[in-house]
PDB file of C-alpha atoms in Angstrom:
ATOM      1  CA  UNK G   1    -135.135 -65.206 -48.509  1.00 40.00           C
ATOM      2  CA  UNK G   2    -137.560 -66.916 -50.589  1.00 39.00           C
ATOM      3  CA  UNK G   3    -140.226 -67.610 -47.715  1.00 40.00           C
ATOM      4  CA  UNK G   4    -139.749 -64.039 -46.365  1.00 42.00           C
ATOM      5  CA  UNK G   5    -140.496 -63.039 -49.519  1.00 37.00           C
ATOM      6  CA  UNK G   6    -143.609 -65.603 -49.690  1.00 41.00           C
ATOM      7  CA  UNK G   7    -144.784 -64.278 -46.386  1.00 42.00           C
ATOM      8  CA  UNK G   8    -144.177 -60.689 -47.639  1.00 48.00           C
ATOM      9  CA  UNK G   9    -146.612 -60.895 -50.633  1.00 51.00           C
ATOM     10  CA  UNK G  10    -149.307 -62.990 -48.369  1.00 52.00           C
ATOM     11  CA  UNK G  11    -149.323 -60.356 -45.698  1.00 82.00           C
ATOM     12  CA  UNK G  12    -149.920 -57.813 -48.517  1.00 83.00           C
ATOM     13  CA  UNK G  13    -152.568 -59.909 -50.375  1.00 89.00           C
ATOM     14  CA  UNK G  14    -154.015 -60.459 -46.872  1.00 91.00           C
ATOM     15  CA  UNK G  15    -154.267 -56.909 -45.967  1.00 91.00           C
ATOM     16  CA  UNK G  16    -155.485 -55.640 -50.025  1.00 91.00           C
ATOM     17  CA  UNK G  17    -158.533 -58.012 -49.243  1.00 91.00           C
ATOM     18  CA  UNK G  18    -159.085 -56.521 -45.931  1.00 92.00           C
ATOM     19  CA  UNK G  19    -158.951 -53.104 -47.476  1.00 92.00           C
ATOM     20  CA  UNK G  20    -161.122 -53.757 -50.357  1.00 90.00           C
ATOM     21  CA  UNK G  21    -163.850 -55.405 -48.843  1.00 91.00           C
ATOM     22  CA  UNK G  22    -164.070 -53.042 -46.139  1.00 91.00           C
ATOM     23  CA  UNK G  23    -164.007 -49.924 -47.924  1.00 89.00           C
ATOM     24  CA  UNK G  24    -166.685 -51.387 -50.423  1.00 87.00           C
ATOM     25  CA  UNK G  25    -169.195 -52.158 -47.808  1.00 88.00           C
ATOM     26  CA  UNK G  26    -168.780 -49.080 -46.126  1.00 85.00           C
ATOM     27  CA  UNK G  27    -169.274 -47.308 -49.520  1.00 81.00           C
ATOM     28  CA  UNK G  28    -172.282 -45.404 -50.334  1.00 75.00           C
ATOM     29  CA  UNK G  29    -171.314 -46.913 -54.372  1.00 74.00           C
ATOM     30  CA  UNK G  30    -170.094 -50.078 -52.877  1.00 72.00           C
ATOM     31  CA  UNK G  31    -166.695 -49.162 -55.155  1.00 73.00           C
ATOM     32  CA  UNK G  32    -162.955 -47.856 -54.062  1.00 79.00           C
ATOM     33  CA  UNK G  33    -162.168 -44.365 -54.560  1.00 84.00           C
ATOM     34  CA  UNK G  34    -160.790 -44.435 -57.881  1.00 87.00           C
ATOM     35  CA  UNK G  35    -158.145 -41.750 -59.736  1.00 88.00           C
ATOM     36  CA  UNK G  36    -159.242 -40.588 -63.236  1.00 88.00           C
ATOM     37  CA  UNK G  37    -157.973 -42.489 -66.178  1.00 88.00           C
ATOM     38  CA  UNK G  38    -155.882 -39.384 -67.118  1.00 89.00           C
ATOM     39  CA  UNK G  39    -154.260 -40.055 -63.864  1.00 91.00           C
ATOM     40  CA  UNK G  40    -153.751 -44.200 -64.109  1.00 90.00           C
ATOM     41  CA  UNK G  41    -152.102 -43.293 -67.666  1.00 90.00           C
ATOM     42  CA  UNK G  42    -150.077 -41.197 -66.753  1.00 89.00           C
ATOM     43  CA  UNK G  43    -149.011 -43.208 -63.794  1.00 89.00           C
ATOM     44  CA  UNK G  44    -148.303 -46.123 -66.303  1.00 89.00           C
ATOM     45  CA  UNK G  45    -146.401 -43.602 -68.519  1.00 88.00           C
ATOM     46  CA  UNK G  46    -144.236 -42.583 -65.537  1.00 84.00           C
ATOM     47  CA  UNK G  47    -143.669 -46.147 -65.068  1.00 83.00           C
ATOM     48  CA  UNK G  48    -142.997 -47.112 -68.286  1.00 83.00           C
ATOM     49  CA  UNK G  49    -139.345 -47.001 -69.316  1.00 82.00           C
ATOM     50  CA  UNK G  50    -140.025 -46.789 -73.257  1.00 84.00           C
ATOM     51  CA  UNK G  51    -142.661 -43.917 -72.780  1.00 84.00           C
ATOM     52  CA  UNK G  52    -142.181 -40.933 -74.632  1.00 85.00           C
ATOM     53  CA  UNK G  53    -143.669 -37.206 -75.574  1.00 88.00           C
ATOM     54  CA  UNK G  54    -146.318 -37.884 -77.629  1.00 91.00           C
ATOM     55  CA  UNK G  55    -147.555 -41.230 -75.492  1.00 90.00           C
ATOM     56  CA  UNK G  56    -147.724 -38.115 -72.765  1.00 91.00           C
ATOM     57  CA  UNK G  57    -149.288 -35.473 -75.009  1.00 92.00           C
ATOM     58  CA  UNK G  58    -152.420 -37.515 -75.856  1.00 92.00           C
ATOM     59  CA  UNK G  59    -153.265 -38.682 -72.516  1.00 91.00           C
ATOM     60  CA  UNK G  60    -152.954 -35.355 -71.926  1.00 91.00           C
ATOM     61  CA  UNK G  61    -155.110 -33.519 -74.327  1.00 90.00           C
ATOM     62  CA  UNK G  62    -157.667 -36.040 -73.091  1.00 87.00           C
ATOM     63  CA  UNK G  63    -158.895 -33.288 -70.721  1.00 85.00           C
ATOM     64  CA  UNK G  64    -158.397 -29.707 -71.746  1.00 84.00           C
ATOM     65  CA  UNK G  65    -158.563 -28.233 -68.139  1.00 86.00           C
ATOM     66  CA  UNK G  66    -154.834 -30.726 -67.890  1.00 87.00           C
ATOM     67  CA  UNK G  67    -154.033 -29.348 -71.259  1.00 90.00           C
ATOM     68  CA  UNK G  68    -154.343 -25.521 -69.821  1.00 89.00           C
ATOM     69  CA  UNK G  69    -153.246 -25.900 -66.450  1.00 89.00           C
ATOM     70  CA  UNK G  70    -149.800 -27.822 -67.797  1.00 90.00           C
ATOM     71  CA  UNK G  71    -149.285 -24.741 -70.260  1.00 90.00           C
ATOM     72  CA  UNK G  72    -149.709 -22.326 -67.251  1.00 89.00           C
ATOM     73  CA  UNK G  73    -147.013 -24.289 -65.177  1.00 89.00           C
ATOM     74  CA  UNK G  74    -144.189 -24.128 -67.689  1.00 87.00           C
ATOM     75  CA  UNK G  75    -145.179 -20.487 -68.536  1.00 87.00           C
ATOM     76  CA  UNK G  76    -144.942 -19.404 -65.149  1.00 84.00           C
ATOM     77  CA  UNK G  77    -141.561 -17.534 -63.804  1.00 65.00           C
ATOM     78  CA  UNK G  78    -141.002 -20.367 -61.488  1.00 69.00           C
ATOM     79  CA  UNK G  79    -139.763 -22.340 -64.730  1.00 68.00           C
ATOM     80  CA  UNK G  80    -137.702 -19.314 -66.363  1.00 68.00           C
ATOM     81  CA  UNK G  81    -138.496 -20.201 -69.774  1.00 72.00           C
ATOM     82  CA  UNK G  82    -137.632 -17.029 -72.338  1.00 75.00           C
ATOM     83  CA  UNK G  83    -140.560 -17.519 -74.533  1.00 84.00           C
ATOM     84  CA  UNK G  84    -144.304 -18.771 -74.081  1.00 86.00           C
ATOM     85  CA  UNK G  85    -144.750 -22.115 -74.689  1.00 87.00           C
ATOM     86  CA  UNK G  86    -148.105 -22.124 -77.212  1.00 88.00           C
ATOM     87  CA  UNK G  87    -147.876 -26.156 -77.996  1.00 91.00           C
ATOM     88  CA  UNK G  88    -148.321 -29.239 -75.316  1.00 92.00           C
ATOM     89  CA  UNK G  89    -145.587 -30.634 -76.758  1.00 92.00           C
ATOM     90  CA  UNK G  90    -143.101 -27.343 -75.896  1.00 91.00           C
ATOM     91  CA  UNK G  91    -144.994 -27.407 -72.196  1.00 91.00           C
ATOM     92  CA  UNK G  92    -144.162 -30.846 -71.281  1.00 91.00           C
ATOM     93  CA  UNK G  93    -140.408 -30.485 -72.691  1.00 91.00           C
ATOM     94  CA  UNK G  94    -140.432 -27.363 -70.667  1.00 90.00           C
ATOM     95  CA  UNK G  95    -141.730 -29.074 -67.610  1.00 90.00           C
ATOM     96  CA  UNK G  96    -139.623 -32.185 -68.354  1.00 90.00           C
ATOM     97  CA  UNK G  97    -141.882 -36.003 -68.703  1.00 89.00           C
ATOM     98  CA  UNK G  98    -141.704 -36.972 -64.914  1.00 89.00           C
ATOM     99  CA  UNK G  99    -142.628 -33.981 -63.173  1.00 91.00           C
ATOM    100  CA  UNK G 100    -145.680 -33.323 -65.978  1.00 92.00           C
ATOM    101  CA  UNK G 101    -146.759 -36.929 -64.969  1.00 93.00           C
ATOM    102  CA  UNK G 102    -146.552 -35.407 -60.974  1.00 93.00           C
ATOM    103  CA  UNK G 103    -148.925 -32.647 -61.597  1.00 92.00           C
ATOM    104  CA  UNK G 104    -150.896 -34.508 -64.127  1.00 92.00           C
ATOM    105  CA  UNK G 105    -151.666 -36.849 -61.260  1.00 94.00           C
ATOM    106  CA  UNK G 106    -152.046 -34.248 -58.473  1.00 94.00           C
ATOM    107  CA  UNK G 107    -154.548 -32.157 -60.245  1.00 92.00           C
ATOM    108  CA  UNK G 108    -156.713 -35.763 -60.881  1.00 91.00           C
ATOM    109  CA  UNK G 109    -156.000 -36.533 -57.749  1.00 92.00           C
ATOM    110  CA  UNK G 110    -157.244 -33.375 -56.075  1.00 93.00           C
ATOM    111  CA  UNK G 111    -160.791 -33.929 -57.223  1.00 89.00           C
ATOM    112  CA  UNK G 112    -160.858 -36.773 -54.362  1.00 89.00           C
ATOM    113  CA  UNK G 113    -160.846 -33.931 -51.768  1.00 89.00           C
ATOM    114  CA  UNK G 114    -163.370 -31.684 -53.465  1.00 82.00           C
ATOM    115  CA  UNK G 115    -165.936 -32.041 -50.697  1.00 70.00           C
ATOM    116  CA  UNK G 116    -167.806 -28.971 -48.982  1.00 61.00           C
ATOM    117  CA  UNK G 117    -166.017 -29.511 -45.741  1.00 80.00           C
ATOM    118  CA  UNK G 118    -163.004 -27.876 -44.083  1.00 85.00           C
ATOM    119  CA  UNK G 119    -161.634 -31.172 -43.629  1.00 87.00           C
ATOM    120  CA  UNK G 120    -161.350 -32.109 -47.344  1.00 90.00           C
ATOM    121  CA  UNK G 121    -159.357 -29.089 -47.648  1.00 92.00           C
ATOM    122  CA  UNK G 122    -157.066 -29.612 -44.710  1.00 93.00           C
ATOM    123  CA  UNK G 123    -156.432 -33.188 -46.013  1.00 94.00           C
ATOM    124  CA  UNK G 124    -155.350 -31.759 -49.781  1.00 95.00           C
ATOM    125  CA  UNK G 125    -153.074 -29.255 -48.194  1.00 96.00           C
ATOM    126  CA  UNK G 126    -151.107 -31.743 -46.082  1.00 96.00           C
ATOM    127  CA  UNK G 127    -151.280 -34.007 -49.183  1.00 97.00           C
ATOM    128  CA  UNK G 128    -149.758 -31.427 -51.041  1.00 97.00           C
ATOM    129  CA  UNK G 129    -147.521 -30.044 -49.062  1.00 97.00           C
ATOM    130  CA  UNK G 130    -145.838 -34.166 -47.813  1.00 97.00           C
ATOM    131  CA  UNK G 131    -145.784 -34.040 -51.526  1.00 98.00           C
ATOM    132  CA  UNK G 132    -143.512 -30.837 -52.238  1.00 97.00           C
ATOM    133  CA  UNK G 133    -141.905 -31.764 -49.043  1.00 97.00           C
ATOM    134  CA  UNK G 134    -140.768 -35.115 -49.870  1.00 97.00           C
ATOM    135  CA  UNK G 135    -139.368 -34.305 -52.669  1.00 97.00           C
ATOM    136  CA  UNK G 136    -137.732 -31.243 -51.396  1.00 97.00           C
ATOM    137  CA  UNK G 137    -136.015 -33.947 -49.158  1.00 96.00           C
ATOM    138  CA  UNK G 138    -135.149 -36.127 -51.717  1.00 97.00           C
ATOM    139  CA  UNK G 139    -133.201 -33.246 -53.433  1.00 96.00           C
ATOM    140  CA  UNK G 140    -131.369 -32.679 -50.044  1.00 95.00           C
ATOM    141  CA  UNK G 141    -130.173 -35.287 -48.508  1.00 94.00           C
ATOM    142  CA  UNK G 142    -129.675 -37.617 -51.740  1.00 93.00           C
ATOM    143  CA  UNK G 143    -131.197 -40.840 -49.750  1.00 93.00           C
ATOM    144  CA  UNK G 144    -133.471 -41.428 -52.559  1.00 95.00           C
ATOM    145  CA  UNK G 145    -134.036 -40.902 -56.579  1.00 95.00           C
ATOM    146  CA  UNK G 146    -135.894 -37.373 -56.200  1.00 94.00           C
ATOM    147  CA  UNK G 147    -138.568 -38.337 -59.231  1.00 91.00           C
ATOM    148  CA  UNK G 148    -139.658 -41.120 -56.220  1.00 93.00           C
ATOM    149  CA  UNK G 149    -140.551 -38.570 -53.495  1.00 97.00           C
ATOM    150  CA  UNK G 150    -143.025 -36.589 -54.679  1.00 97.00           C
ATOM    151  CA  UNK G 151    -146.646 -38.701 -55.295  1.00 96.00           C
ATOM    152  CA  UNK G 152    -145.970 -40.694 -52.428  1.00 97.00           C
ATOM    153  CA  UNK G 153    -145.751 -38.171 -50.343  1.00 98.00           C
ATOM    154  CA  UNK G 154    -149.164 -36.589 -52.060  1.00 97.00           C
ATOM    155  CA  UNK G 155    -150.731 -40.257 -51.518  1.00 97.00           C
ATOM    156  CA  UNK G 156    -149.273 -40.892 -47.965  1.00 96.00           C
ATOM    157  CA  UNK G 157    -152.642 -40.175 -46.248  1.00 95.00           C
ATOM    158  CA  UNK G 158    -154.860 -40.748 -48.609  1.00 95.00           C
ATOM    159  CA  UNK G 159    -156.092 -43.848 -46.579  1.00 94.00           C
ATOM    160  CA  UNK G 160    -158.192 -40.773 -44.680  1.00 92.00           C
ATOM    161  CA  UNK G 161    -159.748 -39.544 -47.265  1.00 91.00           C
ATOM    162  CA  UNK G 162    -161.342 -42.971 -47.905  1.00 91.00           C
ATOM    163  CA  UNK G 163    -162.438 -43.084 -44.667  1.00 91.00           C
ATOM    164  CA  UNK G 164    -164.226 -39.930 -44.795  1.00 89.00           C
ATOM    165  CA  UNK G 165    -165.192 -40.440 -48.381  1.00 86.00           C
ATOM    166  CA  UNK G 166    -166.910 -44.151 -47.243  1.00 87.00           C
ATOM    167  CA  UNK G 167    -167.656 -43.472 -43.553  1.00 84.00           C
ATOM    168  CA  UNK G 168    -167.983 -39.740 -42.672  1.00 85.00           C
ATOM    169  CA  UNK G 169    -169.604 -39.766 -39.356  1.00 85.00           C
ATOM    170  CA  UNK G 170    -167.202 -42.676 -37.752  1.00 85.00           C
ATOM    171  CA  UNK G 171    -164.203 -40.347 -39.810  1.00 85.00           C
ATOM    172  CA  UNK G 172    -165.665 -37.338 -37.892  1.00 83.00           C
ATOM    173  CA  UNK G 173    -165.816 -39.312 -34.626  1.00 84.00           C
ATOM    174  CA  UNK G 174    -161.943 -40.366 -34.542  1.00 83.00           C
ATOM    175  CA  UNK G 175    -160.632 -37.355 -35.861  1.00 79.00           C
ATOM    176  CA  UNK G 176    -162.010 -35.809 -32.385  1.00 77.00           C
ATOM    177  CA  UNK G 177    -160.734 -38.402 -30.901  1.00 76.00           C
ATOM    178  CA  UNK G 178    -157.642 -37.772 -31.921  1.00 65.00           C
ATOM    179  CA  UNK G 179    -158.131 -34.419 -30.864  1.00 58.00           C
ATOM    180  CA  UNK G 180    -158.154 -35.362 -27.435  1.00 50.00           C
ATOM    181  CA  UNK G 181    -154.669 -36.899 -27.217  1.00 53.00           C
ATOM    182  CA  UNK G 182    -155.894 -40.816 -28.424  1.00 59.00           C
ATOM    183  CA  UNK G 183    -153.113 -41.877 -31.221  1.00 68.00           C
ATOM    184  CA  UNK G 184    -155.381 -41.594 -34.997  1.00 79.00           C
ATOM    185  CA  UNK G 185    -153.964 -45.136 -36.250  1.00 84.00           C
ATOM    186  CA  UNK G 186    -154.439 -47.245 -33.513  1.00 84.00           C
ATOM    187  CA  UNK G 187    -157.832 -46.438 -33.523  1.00 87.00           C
ATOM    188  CA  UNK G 188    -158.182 -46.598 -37.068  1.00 90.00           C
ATOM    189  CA  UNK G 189    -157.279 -49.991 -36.954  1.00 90.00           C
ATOM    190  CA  UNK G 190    -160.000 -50.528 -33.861  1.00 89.00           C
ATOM    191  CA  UNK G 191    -162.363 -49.726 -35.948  1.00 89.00           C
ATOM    192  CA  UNK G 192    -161.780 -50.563 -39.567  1.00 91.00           C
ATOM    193  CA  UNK G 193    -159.052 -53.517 -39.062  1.00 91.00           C
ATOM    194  CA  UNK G 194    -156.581 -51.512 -40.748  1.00 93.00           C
ATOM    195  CA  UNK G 195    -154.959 -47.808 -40.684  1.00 93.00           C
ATOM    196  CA  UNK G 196    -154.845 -45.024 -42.973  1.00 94.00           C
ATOM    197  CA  UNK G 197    -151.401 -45.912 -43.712  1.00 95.00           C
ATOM    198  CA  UNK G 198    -152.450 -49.266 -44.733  1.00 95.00           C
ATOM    199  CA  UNK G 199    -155.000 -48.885 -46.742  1.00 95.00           C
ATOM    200  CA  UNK G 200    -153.670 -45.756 -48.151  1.00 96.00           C
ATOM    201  CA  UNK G 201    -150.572 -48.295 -49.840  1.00 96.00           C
ATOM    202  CA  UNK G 202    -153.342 -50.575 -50.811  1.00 95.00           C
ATOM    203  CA  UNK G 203    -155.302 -47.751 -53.144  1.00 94.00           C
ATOM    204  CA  UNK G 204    -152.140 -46.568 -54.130  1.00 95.00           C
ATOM    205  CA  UNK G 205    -151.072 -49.926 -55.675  1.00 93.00           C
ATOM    206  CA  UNK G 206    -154.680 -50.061 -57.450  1.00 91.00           C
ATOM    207  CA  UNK G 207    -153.770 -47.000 -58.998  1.00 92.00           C
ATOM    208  CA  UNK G 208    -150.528 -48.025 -60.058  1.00 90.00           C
ATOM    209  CA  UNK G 209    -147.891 -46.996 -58.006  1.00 93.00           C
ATOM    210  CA  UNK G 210    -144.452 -49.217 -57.776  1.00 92.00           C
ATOM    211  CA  UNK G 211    -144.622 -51.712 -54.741  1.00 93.00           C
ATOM    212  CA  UNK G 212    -141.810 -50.082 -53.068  1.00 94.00           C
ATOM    213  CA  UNK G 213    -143.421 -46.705 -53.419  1.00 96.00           C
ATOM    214  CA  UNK G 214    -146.511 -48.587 -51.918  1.00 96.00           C
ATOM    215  CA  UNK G 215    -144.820 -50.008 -49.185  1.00 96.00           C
ATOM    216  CA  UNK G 216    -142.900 -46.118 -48.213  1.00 97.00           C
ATOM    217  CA  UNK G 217    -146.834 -45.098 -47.615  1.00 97.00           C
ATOM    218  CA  UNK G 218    -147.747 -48.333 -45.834  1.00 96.00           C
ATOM    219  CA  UNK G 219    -144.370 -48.177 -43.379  1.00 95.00           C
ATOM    220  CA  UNK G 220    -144.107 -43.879 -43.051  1.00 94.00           C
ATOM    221  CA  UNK G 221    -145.414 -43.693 -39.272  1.00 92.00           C
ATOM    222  CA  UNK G 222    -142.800 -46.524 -38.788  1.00 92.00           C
ATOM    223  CA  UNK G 223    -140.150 -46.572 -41.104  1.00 93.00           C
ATOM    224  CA  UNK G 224    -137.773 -49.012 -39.840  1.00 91.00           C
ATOM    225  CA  UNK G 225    -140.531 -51.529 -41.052  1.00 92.00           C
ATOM    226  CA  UNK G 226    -140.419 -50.399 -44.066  1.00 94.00           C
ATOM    227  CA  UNK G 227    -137.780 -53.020 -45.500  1.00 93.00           C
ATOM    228  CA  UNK G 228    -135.751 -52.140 -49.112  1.00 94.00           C
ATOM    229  CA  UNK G 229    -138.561 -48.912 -48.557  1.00 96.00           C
ATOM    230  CA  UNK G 230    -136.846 -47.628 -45.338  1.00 95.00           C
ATOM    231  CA  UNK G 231    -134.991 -44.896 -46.852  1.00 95.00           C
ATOM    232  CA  UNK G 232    -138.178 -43.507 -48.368  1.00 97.00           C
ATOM    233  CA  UNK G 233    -140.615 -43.978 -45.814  1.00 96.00           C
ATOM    234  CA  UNK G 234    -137.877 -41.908 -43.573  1.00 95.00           C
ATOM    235  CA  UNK G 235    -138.272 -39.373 -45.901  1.00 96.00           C
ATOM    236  CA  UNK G 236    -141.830 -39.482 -46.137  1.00 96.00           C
ATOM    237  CA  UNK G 237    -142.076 -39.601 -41.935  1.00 94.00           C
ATOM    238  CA  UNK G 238    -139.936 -36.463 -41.999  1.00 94.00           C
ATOM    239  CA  UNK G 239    -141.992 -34.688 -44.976  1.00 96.00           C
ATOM    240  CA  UNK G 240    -145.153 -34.820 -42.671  1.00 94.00           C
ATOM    241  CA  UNK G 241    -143.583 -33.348 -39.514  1.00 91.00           C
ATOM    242  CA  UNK G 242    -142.451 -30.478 -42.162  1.00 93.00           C
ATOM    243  CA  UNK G 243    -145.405 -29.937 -43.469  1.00 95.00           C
ATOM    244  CA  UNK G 244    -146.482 -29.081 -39.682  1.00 94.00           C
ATOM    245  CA  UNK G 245    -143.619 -26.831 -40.094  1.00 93.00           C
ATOM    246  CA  UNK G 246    -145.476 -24.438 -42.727  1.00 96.00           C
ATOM    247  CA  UNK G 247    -148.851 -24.455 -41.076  1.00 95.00           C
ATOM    248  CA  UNK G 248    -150.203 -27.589 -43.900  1.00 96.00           C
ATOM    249  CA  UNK G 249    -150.971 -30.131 -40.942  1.00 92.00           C
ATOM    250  CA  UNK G 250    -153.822 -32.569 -40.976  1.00 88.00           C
ATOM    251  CA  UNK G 251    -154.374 -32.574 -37.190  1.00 82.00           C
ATOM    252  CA  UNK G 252    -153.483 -30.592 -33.733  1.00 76.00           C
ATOM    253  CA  UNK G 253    -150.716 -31.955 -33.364  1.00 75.00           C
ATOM    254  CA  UNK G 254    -148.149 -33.559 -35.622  1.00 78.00           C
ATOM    255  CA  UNK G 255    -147.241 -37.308 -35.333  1.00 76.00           C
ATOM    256  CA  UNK G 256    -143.611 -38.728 -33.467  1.00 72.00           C
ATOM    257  CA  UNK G 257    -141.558 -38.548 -36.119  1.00 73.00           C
ATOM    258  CA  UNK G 258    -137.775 -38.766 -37.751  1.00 72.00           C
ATOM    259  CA  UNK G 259    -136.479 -35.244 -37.387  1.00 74.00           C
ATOM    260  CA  UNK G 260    -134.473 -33.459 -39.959  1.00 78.00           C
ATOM    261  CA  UNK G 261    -131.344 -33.917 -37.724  1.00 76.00           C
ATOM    262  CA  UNK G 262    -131.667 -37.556 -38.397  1.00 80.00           C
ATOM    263  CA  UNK G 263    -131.277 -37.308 -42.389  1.00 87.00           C
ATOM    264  CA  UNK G 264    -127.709 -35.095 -41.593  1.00 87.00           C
ATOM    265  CA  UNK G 265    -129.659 -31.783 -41.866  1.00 89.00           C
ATOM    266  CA  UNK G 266    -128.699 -28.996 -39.176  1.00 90.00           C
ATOM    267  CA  UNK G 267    -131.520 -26.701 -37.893  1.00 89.00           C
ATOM    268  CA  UNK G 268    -130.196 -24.103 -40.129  1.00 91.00           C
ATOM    269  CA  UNK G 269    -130.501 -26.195 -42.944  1.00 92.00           C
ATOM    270  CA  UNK G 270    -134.374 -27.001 -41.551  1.00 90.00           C
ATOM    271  CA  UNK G 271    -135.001 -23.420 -41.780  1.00 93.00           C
ATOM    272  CA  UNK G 272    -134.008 -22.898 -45.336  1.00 95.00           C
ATOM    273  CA  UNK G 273    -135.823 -26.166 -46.027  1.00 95.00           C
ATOM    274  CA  UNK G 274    -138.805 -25.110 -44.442  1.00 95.00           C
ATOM    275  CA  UNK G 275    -138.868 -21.684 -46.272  1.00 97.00           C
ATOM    276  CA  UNK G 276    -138.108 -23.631 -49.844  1.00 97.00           C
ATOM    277  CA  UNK G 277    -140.969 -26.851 -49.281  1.00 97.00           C
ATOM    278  CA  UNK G 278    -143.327 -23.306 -47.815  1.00 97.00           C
ATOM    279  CA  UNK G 279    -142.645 -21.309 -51.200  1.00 95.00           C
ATOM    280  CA  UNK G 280    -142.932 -24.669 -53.562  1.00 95.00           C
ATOM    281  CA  UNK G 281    -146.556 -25.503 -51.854  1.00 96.00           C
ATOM    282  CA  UNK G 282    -147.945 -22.070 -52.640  1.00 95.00           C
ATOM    283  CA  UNK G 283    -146.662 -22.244 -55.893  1.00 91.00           C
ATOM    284  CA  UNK G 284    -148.194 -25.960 -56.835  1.00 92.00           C
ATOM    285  CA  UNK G 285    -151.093 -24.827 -54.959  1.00 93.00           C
ATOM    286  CA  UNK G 286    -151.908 -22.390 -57.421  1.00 89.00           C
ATOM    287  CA  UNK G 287    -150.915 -24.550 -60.276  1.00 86.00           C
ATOM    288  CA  UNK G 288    -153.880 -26.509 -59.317  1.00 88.00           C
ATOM    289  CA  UNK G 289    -156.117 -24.296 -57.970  1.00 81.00           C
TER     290      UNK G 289
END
């Protein structure tokens, strides 16, 4: 156990100094992409067993845009609540402290994908929607804690957007590629040394996520790799193929994948899942908008 273990955490050291290096040289800033500190706080918060309200409140009302968009999410009538919330701290009760960390780190993380290009846009509505679908899943099927699902679903593929962020053209070139039937990660890892998936894990961990969420990202194109992270890296593998589903996919065709039949759900169930994860997308869409 111990030297599986060993090997584990060299394989992942191995592979963080691949990903680093690499995505620094290609860099324009010679830096990773990086989340906002709002974000890494509240990721820390989330993580952070003794957090509480007001540790919340003031990384929030760091950045009034959070501050505003928070108070329109728990006064929307997707929440139900009888009276307006007026005060942060009545929004984030409202919204409850996990799921105010999720959309405090979606709407930081959203300003990775704010490029001029079609693409960017594609890539933050699959992100979203693997997101809204994980968790959906989570909810369903009981396989995993449900406050677990949702930001690695919204970081699964974030791996692309450094590509395109560090090396547009060659991020251009595979994408077509891909387009023509040639499998993305293999040659992702042709060119770079690593895929999306891989050094998607790797930026999440800089950013703070738990290992095992880390490892769900590195492991959701092959889950049965994914170790004491299987059960959420099935979930995630399935969450993409949905998001296909409801018209939120990131290429022209969707990747092989677990199907919902596989996590005990019945193609009626898939339906009603589809139409839930399809209403929940447009709704978080416009949260952050």
């Amino acid at each position: 156990m111990g030297e599986a273990l060993t090997t584990l955490t060299s394989s992942r050291e191995d592979l963080r100094t691949r990903v680093r290096s690499t995505l620094a040289r290609l860099s324009r800033t010679g830096a990773l992409p990086t989340l906002p500190a709002a974000a890494s706080a509240a990721l820390g918060i989330a993580r952070n067993p003794e957090a509480d309200l007001d540790d919340l409140c003031r990384v929030i009302q760091t950045d009034m845009g959070l501050s505003a968009r928070l108070l329109r999410v728990a006064n929307s009538a997707a929440v139900g609540r009888r009276r307006p919330a007026r005060k942060l701290t009545e929004a984030v009760i409202t919204v409850g402290l996990r799921k105010t960390c999720d959309i405090l780190v979606a709407a930081c993380a959203k300003r990775l994908y704010e490029g001029s290009t079609a693409r960017t846009e594609e890539l933050w509505n699959h992100a979203l929607a693997v997101g809204v679908a994980a968790e959906e899943l989570a909810r369903v099927t009981r396989k995993v804690d449900v406050g677990s699902a949702f930001l690695p679903g919204l970081f699964h593929d974030v791996g692309r957007v450094a590509f395109l962020l560090a090396d547009p053209t060659v991020a251009e070139v595979i994408d077509g590629l891909v387009i023509s039937d040639q499998e993305p990660s293999s040659l992702e890892r042709e060119w770079y040394g690593f895929d999306h998936a891989e050094a998607g894990a790797i930026l999440a961990e800089e950013w703070g996520l738990a290992l095992e969420l880390c490892d769900a990202i590195r492991w959701h194109h092959a889950p049965a790799e994914a170790g004491a992270a299987r059960d959420l890296a099935t979930i995630l593998n399935a969450a993409d193929r949905l998001a296909y589903t409801i018209g939120c996919g990131s290429s022209a065709e969707p990747p092989a994948s677990v199907t919902l039949v596989h996590l005990g759900l019945s193609p009626e169930d898939e339906i009603a899942c589809a139409e839930r994860v399809q209403s929940a997308w447009q709704q978080q869409r416009d949260f952050l908008a």
